[in-house]
Short mmCIF file of C-alpha atoms in Angstrom, two decimals:
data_model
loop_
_atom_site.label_atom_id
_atom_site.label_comp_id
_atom_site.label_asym_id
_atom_site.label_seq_id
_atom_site.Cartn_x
_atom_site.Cartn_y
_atom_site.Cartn_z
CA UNK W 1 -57.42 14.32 -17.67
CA UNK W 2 -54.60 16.67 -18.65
CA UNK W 3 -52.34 17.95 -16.72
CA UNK W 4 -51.42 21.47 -16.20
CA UNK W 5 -47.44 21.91 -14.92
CA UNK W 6 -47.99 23.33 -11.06
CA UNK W 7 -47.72 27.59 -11.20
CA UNK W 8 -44.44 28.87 -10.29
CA UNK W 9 -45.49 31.33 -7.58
CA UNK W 10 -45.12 29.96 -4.37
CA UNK W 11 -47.15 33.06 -2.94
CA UNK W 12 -50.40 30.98 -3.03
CA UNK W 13 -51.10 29.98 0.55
CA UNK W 14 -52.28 26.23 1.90
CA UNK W 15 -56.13 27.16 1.13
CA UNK W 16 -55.95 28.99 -2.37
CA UNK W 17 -53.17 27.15 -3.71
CA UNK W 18 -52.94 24.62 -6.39
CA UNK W 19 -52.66 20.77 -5.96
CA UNK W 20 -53.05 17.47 -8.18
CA UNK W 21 -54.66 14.66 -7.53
CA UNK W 22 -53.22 11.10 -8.37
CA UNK W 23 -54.31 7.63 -8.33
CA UNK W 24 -51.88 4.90 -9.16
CA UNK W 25 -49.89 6.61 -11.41
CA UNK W 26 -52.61 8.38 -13.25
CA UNK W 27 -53.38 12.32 -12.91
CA UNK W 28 -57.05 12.80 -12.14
CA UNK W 29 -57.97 16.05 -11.40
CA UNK W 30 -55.51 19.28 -10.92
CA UNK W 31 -56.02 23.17 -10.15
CA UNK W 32 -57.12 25.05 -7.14
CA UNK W 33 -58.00 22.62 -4.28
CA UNK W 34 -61.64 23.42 -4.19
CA UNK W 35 -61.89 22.54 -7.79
CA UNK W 36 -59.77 19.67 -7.16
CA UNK W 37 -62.00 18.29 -4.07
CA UNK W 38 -64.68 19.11 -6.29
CA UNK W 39 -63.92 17.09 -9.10
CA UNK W 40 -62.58 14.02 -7.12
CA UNK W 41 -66.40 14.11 -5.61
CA UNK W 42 -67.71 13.35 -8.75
CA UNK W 43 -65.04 10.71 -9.86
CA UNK W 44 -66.08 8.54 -6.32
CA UNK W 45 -62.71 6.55 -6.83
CA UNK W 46 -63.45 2.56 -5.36
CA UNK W 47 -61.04 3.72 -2.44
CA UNK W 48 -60.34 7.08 -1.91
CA UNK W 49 -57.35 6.11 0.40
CA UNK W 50 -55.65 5.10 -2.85
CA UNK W 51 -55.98 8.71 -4.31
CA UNK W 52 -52.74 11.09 -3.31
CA UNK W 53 -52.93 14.83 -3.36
CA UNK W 54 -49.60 16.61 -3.69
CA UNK W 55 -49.23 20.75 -3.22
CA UNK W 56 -48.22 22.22 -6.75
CA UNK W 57 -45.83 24.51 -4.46
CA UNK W 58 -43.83 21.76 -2.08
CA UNK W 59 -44.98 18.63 -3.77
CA UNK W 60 -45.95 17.53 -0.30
CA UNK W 61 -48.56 15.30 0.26
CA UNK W 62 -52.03 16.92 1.70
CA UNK W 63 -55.25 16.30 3.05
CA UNK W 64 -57.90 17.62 0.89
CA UNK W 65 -61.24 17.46 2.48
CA UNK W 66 -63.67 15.95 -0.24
CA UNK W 67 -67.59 16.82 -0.31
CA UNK W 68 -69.30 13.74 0.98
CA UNK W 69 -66.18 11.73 2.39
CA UNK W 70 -65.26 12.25 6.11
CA UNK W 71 -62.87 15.00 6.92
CA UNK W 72 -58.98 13.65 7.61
CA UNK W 73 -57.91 13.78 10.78
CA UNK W 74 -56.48 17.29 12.08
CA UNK W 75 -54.28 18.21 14.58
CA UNK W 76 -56.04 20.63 17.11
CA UNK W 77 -54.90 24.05 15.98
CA UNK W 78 -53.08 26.04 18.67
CA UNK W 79 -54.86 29.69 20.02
CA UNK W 80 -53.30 32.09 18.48
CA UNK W 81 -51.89 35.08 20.74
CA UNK W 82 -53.70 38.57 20.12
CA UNK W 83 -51.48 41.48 18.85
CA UNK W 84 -49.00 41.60 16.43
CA UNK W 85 -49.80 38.69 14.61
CA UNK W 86 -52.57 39.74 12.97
CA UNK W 87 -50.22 42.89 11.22
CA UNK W 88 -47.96 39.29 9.96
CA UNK W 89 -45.41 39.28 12.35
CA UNK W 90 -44.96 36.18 13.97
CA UNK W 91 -43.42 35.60 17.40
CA UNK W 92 -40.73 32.89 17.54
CA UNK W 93 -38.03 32.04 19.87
CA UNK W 94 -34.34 32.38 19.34
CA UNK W 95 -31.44 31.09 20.80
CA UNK W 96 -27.95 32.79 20.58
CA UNK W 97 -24.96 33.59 22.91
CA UNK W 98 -24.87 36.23 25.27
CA UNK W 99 -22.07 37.96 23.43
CA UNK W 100 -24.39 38.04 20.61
CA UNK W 101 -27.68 39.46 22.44
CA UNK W 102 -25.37 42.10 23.50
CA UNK W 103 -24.23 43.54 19.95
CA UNK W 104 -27.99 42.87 18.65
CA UNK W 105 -28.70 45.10 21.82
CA UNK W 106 -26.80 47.80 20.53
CA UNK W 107 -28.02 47.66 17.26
CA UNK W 108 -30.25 50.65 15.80
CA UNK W 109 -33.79 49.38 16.08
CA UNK W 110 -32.76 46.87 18.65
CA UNK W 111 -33.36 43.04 17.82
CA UNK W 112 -36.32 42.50 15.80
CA UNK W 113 -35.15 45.22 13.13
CA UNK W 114 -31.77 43.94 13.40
CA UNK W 115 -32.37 40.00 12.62
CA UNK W 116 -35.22 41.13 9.90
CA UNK W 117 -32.48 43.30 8.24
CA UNK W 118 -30.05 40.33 8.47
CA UNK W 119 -32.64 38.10 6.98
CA UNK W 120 -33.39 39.80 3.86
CA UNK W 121 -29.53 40.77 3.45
CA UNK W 122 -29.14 36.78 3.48
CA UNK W 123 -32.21 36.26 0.91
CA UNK W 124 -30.18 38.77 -1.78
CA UNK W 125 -27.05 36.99 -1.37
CA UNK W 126 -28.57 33.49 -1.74
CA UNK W 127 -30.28 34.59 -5.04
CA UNK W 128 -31.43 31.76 -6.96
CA UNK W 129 -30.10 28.77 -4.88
CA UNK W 130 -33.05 28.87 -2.54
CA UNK W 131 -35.35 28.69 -5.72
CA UNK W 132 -33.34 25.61 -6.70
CA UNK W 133 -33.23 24.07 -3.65
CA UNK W 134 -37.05 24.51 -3.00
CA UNK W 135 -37.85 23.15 -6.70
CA UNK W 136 -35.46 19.73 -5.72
CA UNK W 137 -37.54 19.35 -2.56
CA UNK W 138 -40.94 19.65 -4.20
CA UNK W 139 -39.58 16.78 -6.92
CA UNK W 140 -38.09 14.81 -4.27
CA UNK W 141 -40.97 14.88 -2.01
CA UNK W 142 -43.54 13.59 -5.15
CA UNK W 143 -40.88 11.20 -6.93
CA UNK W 144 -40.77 9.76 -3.02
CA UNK W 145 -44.23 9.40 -1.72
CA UNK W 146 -45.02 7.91 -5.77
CA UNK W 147 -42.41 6.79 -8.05
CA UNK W 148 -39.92 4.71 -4.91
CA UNK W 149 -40.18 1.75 -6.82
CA UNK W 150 -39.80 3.34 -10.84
CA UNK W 151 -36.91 2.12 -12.59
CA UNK W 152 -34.07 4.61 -12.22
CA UNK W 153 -35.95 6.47 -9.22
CA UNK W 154 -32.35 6.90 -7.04
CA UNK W 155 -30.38 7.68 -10.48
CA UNK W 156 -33.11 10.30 -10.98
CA UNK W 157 -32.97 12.05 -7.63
CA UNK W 158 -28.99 12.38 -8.35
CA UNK W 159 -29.78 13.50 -11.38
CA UNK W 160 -32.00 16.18 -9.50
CA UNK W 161 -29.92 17.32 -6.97
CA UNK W 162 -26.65 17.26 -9.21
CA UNK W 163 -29.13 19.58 -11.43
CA UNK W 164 -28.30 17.20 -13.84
CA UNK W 165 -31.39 17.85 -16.22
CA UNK W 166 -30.55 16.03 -19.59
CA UNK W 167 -30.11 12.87 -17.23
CA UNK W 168 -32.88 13.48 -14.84
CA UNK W 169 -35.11 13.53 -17.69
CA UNK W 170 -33.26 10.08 -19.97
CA UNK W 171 -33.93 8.47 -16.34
CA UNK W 172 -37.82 9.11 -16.10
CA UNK W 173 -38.48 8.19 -19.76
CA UNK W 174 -39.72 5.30 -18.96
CA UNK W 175 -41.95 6.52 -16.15
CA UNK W 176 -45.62 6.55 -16.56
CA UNK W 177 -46.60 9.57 -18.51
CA UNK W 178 -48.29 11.55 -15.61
CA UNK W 179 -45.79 10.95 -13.24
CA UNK W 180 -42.68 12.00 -15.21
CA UNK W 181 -44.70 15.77 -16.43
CA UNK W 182 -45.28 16.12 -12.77
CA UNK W 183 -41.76 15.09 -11.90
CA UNK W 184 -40.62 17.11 -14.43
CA UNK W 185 -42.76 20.50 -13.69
CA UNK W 186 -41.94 19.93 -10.01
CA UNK W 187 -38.19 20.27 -10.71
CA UNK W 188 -38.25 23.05 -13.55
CA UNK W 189 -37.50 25.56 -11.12
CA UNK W 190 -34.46 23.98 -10.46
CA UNK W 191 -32.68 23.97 -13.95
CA UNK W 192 -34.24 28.06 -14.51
CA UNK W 193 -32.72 28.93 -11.65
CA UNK W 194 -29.67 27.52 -12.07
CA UNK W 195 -28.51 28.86 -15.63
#
C-alpha cells in the first residue's frame, strides 16, 4: 500500500488524528485511525501483536482498537473535575518560590493571566525551534521502536538532531523503502523549520 507522508498539523487530537500502520518493515494501511483500524480488520495479519501503529503527529507508538480483536489494555481514566475544564482550561499544579508567588501576586490579572501571558511570550520567542524539536522526537520515537537494528540507525539519529539532512538521508538509503519515507516525513519538519 502507499504511503502518504503524515499531515503537518499537529492540531488533530488522539481520536481524529492520523496514524500508520506497520508490520515488519512494510507500511500497511495509513490515514485517519478509524480508516486505519478499519483496514487492518480486513488484512487479519497471522499476529496482530507484530503490527505497530505510530501517531503521524509524535511518531509514538499507539493502541488502535481493531473491529473484531480485543481492545488493548487501558489505564482507568481519572474523573474529571466539573468547571472550568470544560471552557479548555486545565488545572495543574505549580511550584515556585515564595518571592516569586509574591510578584505573580501583584501582577495585573493575578496568576493565571500572568503565567498564560508568560507562556505565549515564550512560544514567539522560541519560533521555529519547538517545530524542530517536535519533528526530531516524532523521527526518533519511530526510527527507535522500528529501525534499532538498521544499518546506520545511531549515525542517522545524529544526523537528525545535528539537522544534518543530506546525511540523515545518505544514512537511511539503505533502509527498507517504507521505513526510510516514514523516517523521512517524520523529520521534514525539522529541516523546514530550520532554514
Amino acid at each position: 500500500m502507499p504511503h502518504s507522508a503524515p499531515p503537518s498539523s499537529a492540531a488533530a487530537g488522539p481520536a481524529t488524528g492520523t496514524c500508520t500502520a506497520f508490520l515488519g518493515f512494510h507500511c500497511i494501511a495509513s490515514g485517519q485511525r478509524p480508516d486505519v483500524a478499519a483496514r487492518l480488520a480486513t488484512l487479519a495479519p497471522p499476529d496482530p501483536g507484530q503490527v505497530l501503529v505510530f501517531d503521524d503527529d509524535s511518531g509514538q507508538l499507539i493502541d488502535l482498537q481493531v473491529p473484531g480483536l480485543p481492545a488493548p489494555a487501558a489505564a482507568e481514566a481519572p474523573s474529571r473535575p466539573r468547571g472550568r475544564p470544560r471552557l479548555g482550561v486545565v488545572a495543574r499544579e505549580v511550584t515556585l518560590l515564595p518571592d516569586q508567588w509574591d510578584w505573580l501576586s501583584r501582577q495585573p490579572g493575578g496568576a493565571s493571566v500572568t503565567l498564560r501571558r508568560l507562556v505565549l511570550q515564550a512560544r514567539r520567542v522560541e519560533g521555529g525551534r519547538g517545530q524542530v524539536r517536535a519533528a526530531q522526537e516524532a523521527a526518533y520515537r519511530f526510527m527507535t521502536a522500528i529501525g534499532g537494528n538498521l544499518p546506520g540507525y545511531e549515525e542517522a539519529l545524529r544526523a537528525l538532531f545535528a539537522q544534518d539532512q543530506s546525511r540523515f538521508e545518505l544514512l537511511t538509503r539503505a533502509w527498507p523503502e517504507d521505513v526510510r519515507r516514514y523516517a523521512h516525513a517524520l523529520a521534514a519538519g525539522a529541516w523546514e523549520a530550520s532554514r
